[in-house]
Amino acid sequence: MAVTLPDGSLRERLDRYLEGFRSRHGLEEARVEGNTVVLAVDPGSVPAVLATARQSLGILHLSFITVVDRQGSFELTYELLDLRGARVRVKTVLEGEEPVIDTVTGIYPTANWHEREAYDMFGVAFRGHPDLRRVYMWQDHFDHHPLLKSFEISTKRTFEGLR
C-alpha cells in the first residue's frame, strides 16, 4: 500500500481536518489547540469519526488510546497522527462501572493492542474486538484491573489462591 502524505501547511491541514469533522458529524465541541484538533464526541460516534479521519481526511495512524478512571465514568482519548506533525485527539466519556464501546480495529489495526491494554488495565470492553484478552495480567486467575482507582493494593487479597 502506497502512503500519501497530506498536502498543505500544518495550519491548512488542521483547518481542513476541523472543517471535515464538523461538516460530516456536526460536532459542537471541536477546536484547534497548537498542532492538535481536539474533538469531544459521544461514545456511539467514535467509530464513524475515526472512519472519517482515515478514509476521508487521510489521517493514517492511531498512535494510542488512553483511559482515565473518573470513578463512575471513564474518559477515553484516541490520538491520531497525520505523519506530518498534525494530530487529532478524539475524546469520549463512558458512564458506569462496566464500560463498553465499539472496537475500531477495522479502521485502525493498531487499535488492537491499545484496546487490549485498556481492557486489561481498566476493564474497558471493546465490542467486536477480534481478540479481547489480557495482555499483561494472568488470563485465568486475575479478575482485577490494576489501574482502576478502586483497585486495592494488597498482596494477600490480590494474589490469594495463586501460590
PDB file of C-alpha atoms in Angstrom, residues 19-155:
ATOM      1  CA  GLU A  19     -13.992  21.505   8.923  1.00  0.00           C
ATOM      2  CA  GLY A  20     -14.122  17.896   7.713  1.00  0.00           C
ATOM      3  CA  PHE A  21     -15.213  16.626  11.111  1.00  0.00           C
ATOM      4  CA  ARG A  22     -17.702  19.447  11.680  1.00  0.00           C
ATOM      5  CA  SER A  23     -19.349  19.082   8.254  1.00  0.00           C
ATOM      6  CA  ARG A  24     -19.673  15.288   8.474  1.00  0.00           C
ATOM      7  CA  HIS A  25     -20.550  14.897  12.142  1.00  0.00           C
ATOM      8  CA  GLY A  26     -21.964  18.247  13.282  1.00  0.00           C
ATOM      9  CA  LEU A  27     -19.626  18.409  16.255  1.00  0.00           C
ATOM     10  CA  GLU A  28     -20.199  21.333  18.572  1.00  0.00           C
ATOM     11  CA  GLU A  29     -17.137  20.775  20.725  1.00  0.00           C
ATOM     12  CA  ALA A  30     -14.257  20.875  18.244  1.00  0.00           C
ATOM     13  CA  ARG A  31     -11.271  23.201  18.351  1.00  0.00           C
ATOM     14  CA  VAL A  32      -7.611  23.570  17.436  1.00  0.00           C
ATOM     15  CA  GLU A  33      -5.008  23.647  20.215  1.00  0.00           C
ATOM     16  CA  GLY A  34      -1.470  24.141  18.933  1.00  0.00           C
ATOM     17  CA  ASN A  35      -0.846  21.377  16.393  1.00  0.00           C
ATOM     18  CA  THR A  36      -3.865  19.323  17.503  1.00  0.00           C
ATOM     19  CA  VAL A  37      -7.541  19.192  16.559  1.00  0.00           C
ATOM     20  CA  VAL A  38      -9.460  18.271  19.717  1.00  0.00           C
ATOM     21  CA  LEU A  39     -12.901  16.673  19.358  1.00  0.00           C
ATOM     22  CA  ALA A  40     -15.372  15.653  22.041  1.00  0.00           C
ATOM     23  CA  VAL A  41     -17.819  13.029  20.800  1.00  0.00           C
ATOM     24  CA  ASP A  42     -20.377  10.659  22.269  1.00  0.00           C
ATOM     25  CA  PRO A  43     -19.233   7.024  22.537  1.00  0.00           C
ATOM     26  CA  GLY A  44     -21.520   5.817  19.750  1.00  0.00           C
ATOM     27  CA  SER A  45     -19.927   8.234  17.274  1.00  0.00           C
ATOM     28  CA  VAL A  46     -16.301   7.215  17.835  1.00  0.00           C
ATOM     29  CA  PRO A  47     -16.111   4.616  15.013  1.00  0.00           C
ATOM     30  CA  ALA A  48     -17.734   6.986  12.498  1.00  0.00           C
ATOM     31  CA  VAL A  49     -15.457   9.890  13.467  1.00  0.00           C
ATOM     32  CA  LEU A  50     -12.359   7.698  13.221  1.00  0.00           C
ATOM     33  CA  ALA A  51     -13.536   6.310   9.874  1.00  0.00           C
ATOM     34  CA  THR A  52     -13.840   9.893   8.609  1.00  0.00           C
ATOM     35  CA  ALA A  53     -10.320  10.609   9.853  1.00  0.00           C
ATOM     36  CA  ARG A  54      -8.831   7.681   7.993  1.00  0.00           C
ATOM     37  CA  GLN A  55     -10.943   7.367   4.849  1.00  0.00           C
ATOM     38  CA  SER A  56     -11.944  10.935   4.060  1.00  0.00           C
ATOM     39  CA  LEU A  57      -9.208  13.025   5.650  1.00  0.00           C
ATOM     40  CA  GLY A  58      -6.274  10.651   5.132  1.00  0.00           C
ATOM     41  CA  ILE A  59      -5.047  10.513   8.735  1.00  0.00           C
ATOM     42  CA  LEU A  60      -3.277   7.171   8.652  1.00  0.00           C
ATOM     43  CA  HIS A  61      -2.021   6.448  12.160  1.00  0.00           C
ATOM     44  CA  LEU A  62      -3.667   5.800  15.516  1.00  0.00           C
ATOM     45  CA  SER A  63      -0.820   6.440  17.982  1.00  0.00           C
ATOM     46  CA  PHE A  64      -2.501   5.416  21.214  1.00  0.00           C
ATOM     47  CA  ILE A  65      -5.667   5.133  23.267  1.00  0.00           C
ATOM     48  CA  THR A  66      -5.600   6.377  26.840  1.00  0.00           C
ATOM     49  CA  VAL A  67      -8.100   5.783  29.618  1.00  0.00           C
ATOM     50  CA  VAL A  68      -8.670   7.882  32.722  1.00  0.00           C
ATOM     51  CA  ASP A  69     -10.743   6.442  35.567  1.00  0.00           C
ATOM     52  CA  ARG A  70     -13.004   9.239  36.831  1.00  0.00           C
ATOM     53  CA  GLN A  71     -14.617   6.954  39.461  1.00  0.00           C
ATOM     54  CA  GLY A  72     -18.023   6.298  37.923  1.00  0.00           C
ATOM     55  CA  SER A  73     -17.022   7.174  34.375  1.00  0.00           C
ATOM     56  CA  PHE A  74     -14.094   6.620  32.055  1.00  0.00           C
ATOM     57  CA  GLU A  75     -12.567   9.161  29.694  1.00  0.00           C
ATOM     58  CA  LEU A  76     -11.088   7.606  26.543  1.00  0.00           C
ATOM     59  CA  THR A  77      -8.772   9.541  24.254  1.00  0.00           C
ATOM     60  CA  TYR A  78      -7.814   8.366  20.777  1.00  0.00           C
ATOM     61  CA  GLU A  79      -4.693  10.133  19.454  1.00  0.00           C
ATOM     62  CA  LEU A  80      -4.289  10.222  15.649  1.00  0.00           C
ATOM     63  CA  LEU A  81      -1.242  11.407  13.713  1.00  0.00           C
ATOM     64  CA  ASP A  82      -1.160  12.522  10.057  1.00  0.00           C
ATOM     65  CA  LEU A  83       2.584  11.660   9.721  1.00  0.00           C
ATOM     66  CA  ARG A  84       3.483  15.306   9.055  1.00  0.00           C
ATOM     67  CA  GLY A  85       3.035  16.663  12.577  1.00  0.00           C
ATOM     68  CA  ALA A  86      -0.694  17.330  12.807  1.00  0.00           C
ATOM     69  CA  ARG A  87      -2.632  15.468  15.461  1.00  0.00           C
ATOM     70  CA  VAL A  88      -6.296  14.737  16.063  1.00  0.00           C
ATOM     71  CA  ARG A  89      -7.437  13.934  19.603  1.00  0.00           C
ATOM     72  CA  VAL A  90     -10.864  12.294  19.870  1.00  0.00           C
ATOM     73  CA  LYS A  91     -12.259  12.235  23.414  1.00  0.00           C
ATOM     74  CA  THR A  92     -15.299  10.421  24.728  1.00  0.00           C
ATOM     75  CA  VAL A  93     -16.740   9.512  28.127  1.00  0.00           C
ATOM     76  CA  LEU A  94     -18.175   6.137  29.102  1.00  0.00           C
ATOM     77  CA  GLU A  95     -20.514   6.076  32.081  1.00  0.00           C
ATOM     78  CA  GLY A  96     -20.975   3.207  34.524  1.00  0.00           C
ATOM     79  CA  GLU A  97     -18.981   0.555  36.293  1.00  0.00           C
ATOM     80  CA  GLU A  98     -18.713  -1.814  33.301  1.00  0.00           C
ATOM     81  CA  PRO A  99     -17.773   0.353  30.324  1.00  0.00           C
ATOM     82  CA  VAL A 100     -18.290  -0.951  26.773  1.00  0.00           C
ATOM     83  CA  ILE A 101     -17.526   0.783  23.471  1.00  0.00           C
ATOM     84  CA  ASP A 102     -17.291  -0.449  19.872  1.00  0.00           C
ATOM     85  CA  THR A 103     -13.888  -1.518  18.598  1.00  0.00           C
ATOM     86  CA  VAL A 104     -12.087   0.482  15.919  1.00  0.00           C
ATOM     87  CA  THR A 105      -9.667  -2.291  14.907  1.00  0.00           C
ATOM     88  CA  GLY A 106     -11.329  -2.491  11.480  1.00  0.00           C
ATOM     89  CA  ILE A 107     -10.495   1.181  10.876  1.00  0.00           C
ATOM     90  CA  TYR A 108      -7.090   1.396  12.563  1.00  0.00           C
ATOM     91  CA  PRO A 109      -5.387  -2.015  13.002  1.00  0.00           C
ATOM     92  CA  THR A 110      -3.036  -0.509  15.603  1.00  0.00           C
ATOM     93  CA  ALA A 111      -6.072  -0.202  17.904  1.00  0.00           C
ATOM     94  CA  ASN A 112      -5.887  -3.951  18.505  1.00  0.00           C
ATOM     95  CA  TRP A 113      -3.099  -3.732  21.061  1.00  0.00           C
ATOM     96  CA  HIS A 114      -4.273  -0.439  22.591  1.00  0.00           C
ATOM     97  CA  GLU A 115      -7.795  -1.770  23.147  1.00  0.00           C
ATOM     98  CA  ARG A 116      -6.458  -4.966  24.722  1.00  0.00           C
ATOM     99  CA  GLU A 117      -4.304  -2.885  27.060  1.00  0.00           C
ATOM    100  CA  ALA A 118      -7.272  -0.686  28.060  1.00  0.00           C
ATOM    101  CA  TYR A 119      -9.298  -3.815  28.745  1.00  0.00           C
ATOM    102  CA  ASP A 120      -6.537  -5.414  30.800  1.00  0.00           C
ATOM    103  CA  MET A 121      -5.653  -2.381  32.922  1.00  0.00           C
ATOM    104  CA  PHE A 122      -9.068  -0.664  33.281  1.00  0.00           C
ATOM    105  CA  GLY A 123     -11.733  -3.231  32.332  1.00  0.00           C
ATOM    106  CA  VAL A 124     -12.994  -1.226  29.329  1.00  0.00           C
ATOM    107  CA  ALA A 125     -14.527  -3.761  26.928  1.00  0.00           C
ATOM    108  CA  PHE A 126     -14.449  -3.215  23.155  1.00  0.00           C
ATOM    109  CA  ARG A 127     -17.468  -4.722  21.429  1.00  0.00           C
ATOM    110  CA  GLY A 128     -16.474  -6.632  18.294  1.00  0.00           C
ATOM    111  CA  HIS A 129     -12.751  -6.804  19.092  1.00  0.00           C
ATOM    112  CA  PRO A 130     -11.201  -9.802  17.295  1.00  0.00           C
ATOM    113  CA  ASP A 131      -9.103 -10.982  20.275  1.00  0.00           C
ATOM    114  CA  LEU A 132     -10.027  -9.200  23.507  1.00  0.00           C
ATOM    115  CA  ARG A 133      -7.893 -10.974  26.071  1.00  0.00           C
ATOM    116  CA  ARG A 134      -5.453  -9.810  28.673  1.00  0.00           C
ATOM    117  CA  VAL A 135      -2.004  -8.584  27.671  1.00  0.00           C
ATOM    118  CA  TYR A 136      -0.141  -8.197  30.974  1.00  0.00           C
ATOM    119  CA  MET A 137      -2.175  -9.859  33.726  1.00  0.00           C
ATOM    120  CA  TRP A 138      -2.932 -13.553  34.223  1.00  0.00           C
ATOM    121  CA  GLN A 139      -5.688 -14.605  31.856  1.00  0.00           C
ATOM    122  CA  ASP A 140      -7.320 -17.260  34.027  1.00  0.00           C
ATOM    123  CA  HIS A 141      -6.782 -16.269  37.644  1.00  0.00           C
ATOM    124  CA  PHE A 142      -6.615 -12.496  37.892  1.00  0.00           C
ATOM    125  CA  ASP A 143     -10.033 -10.816  37.848  1.00  0.00           C
ATOM    126  CA  HIS A 144      -8.774  -7.338  38.748  1.00  0.00           C
ATOM    127  CA  HIS A 145      -7.901  -4.294  36.646  1.00  0.00           C
ATOM    128  CA  PRO A 146      -4.881  -2.729  38.379  1.00  0.00           C
ATOM    129  CA  LEU A 147      -5.158   0.844  37.084  1.00  0.00           C
ATOM    130  CA  LEU A 148      -8.670   1.376  38.445  1.00  0.00           C
ATOM    131  CA  LYS A 149      -8.770   3.815  41.320  1.00  0.00           C
ATOM    132  CA  SER A 150     -10.842   1.289  43.263  1.00  0.00           C
ATOM    133  CA  PHE A 151      -8.107  -1.363  42.984  1.00  0.00           C
ATOM    134  CA  GLU A 152      -6.703  -2.174  46.404  1.00  0.00           C
ATOM    135  CA  ILE A 153      -3.024  -2.952  46.514  1.00  0.00           C
ATOM    136  CA  SER A 154      -2.968  -5.773  48.996  1.00  0.00           C
ATOM    137  CA  THR A 155      -0.732  -8.720  48.270  1.00  0.00           C
TER     138      THR A 155
END
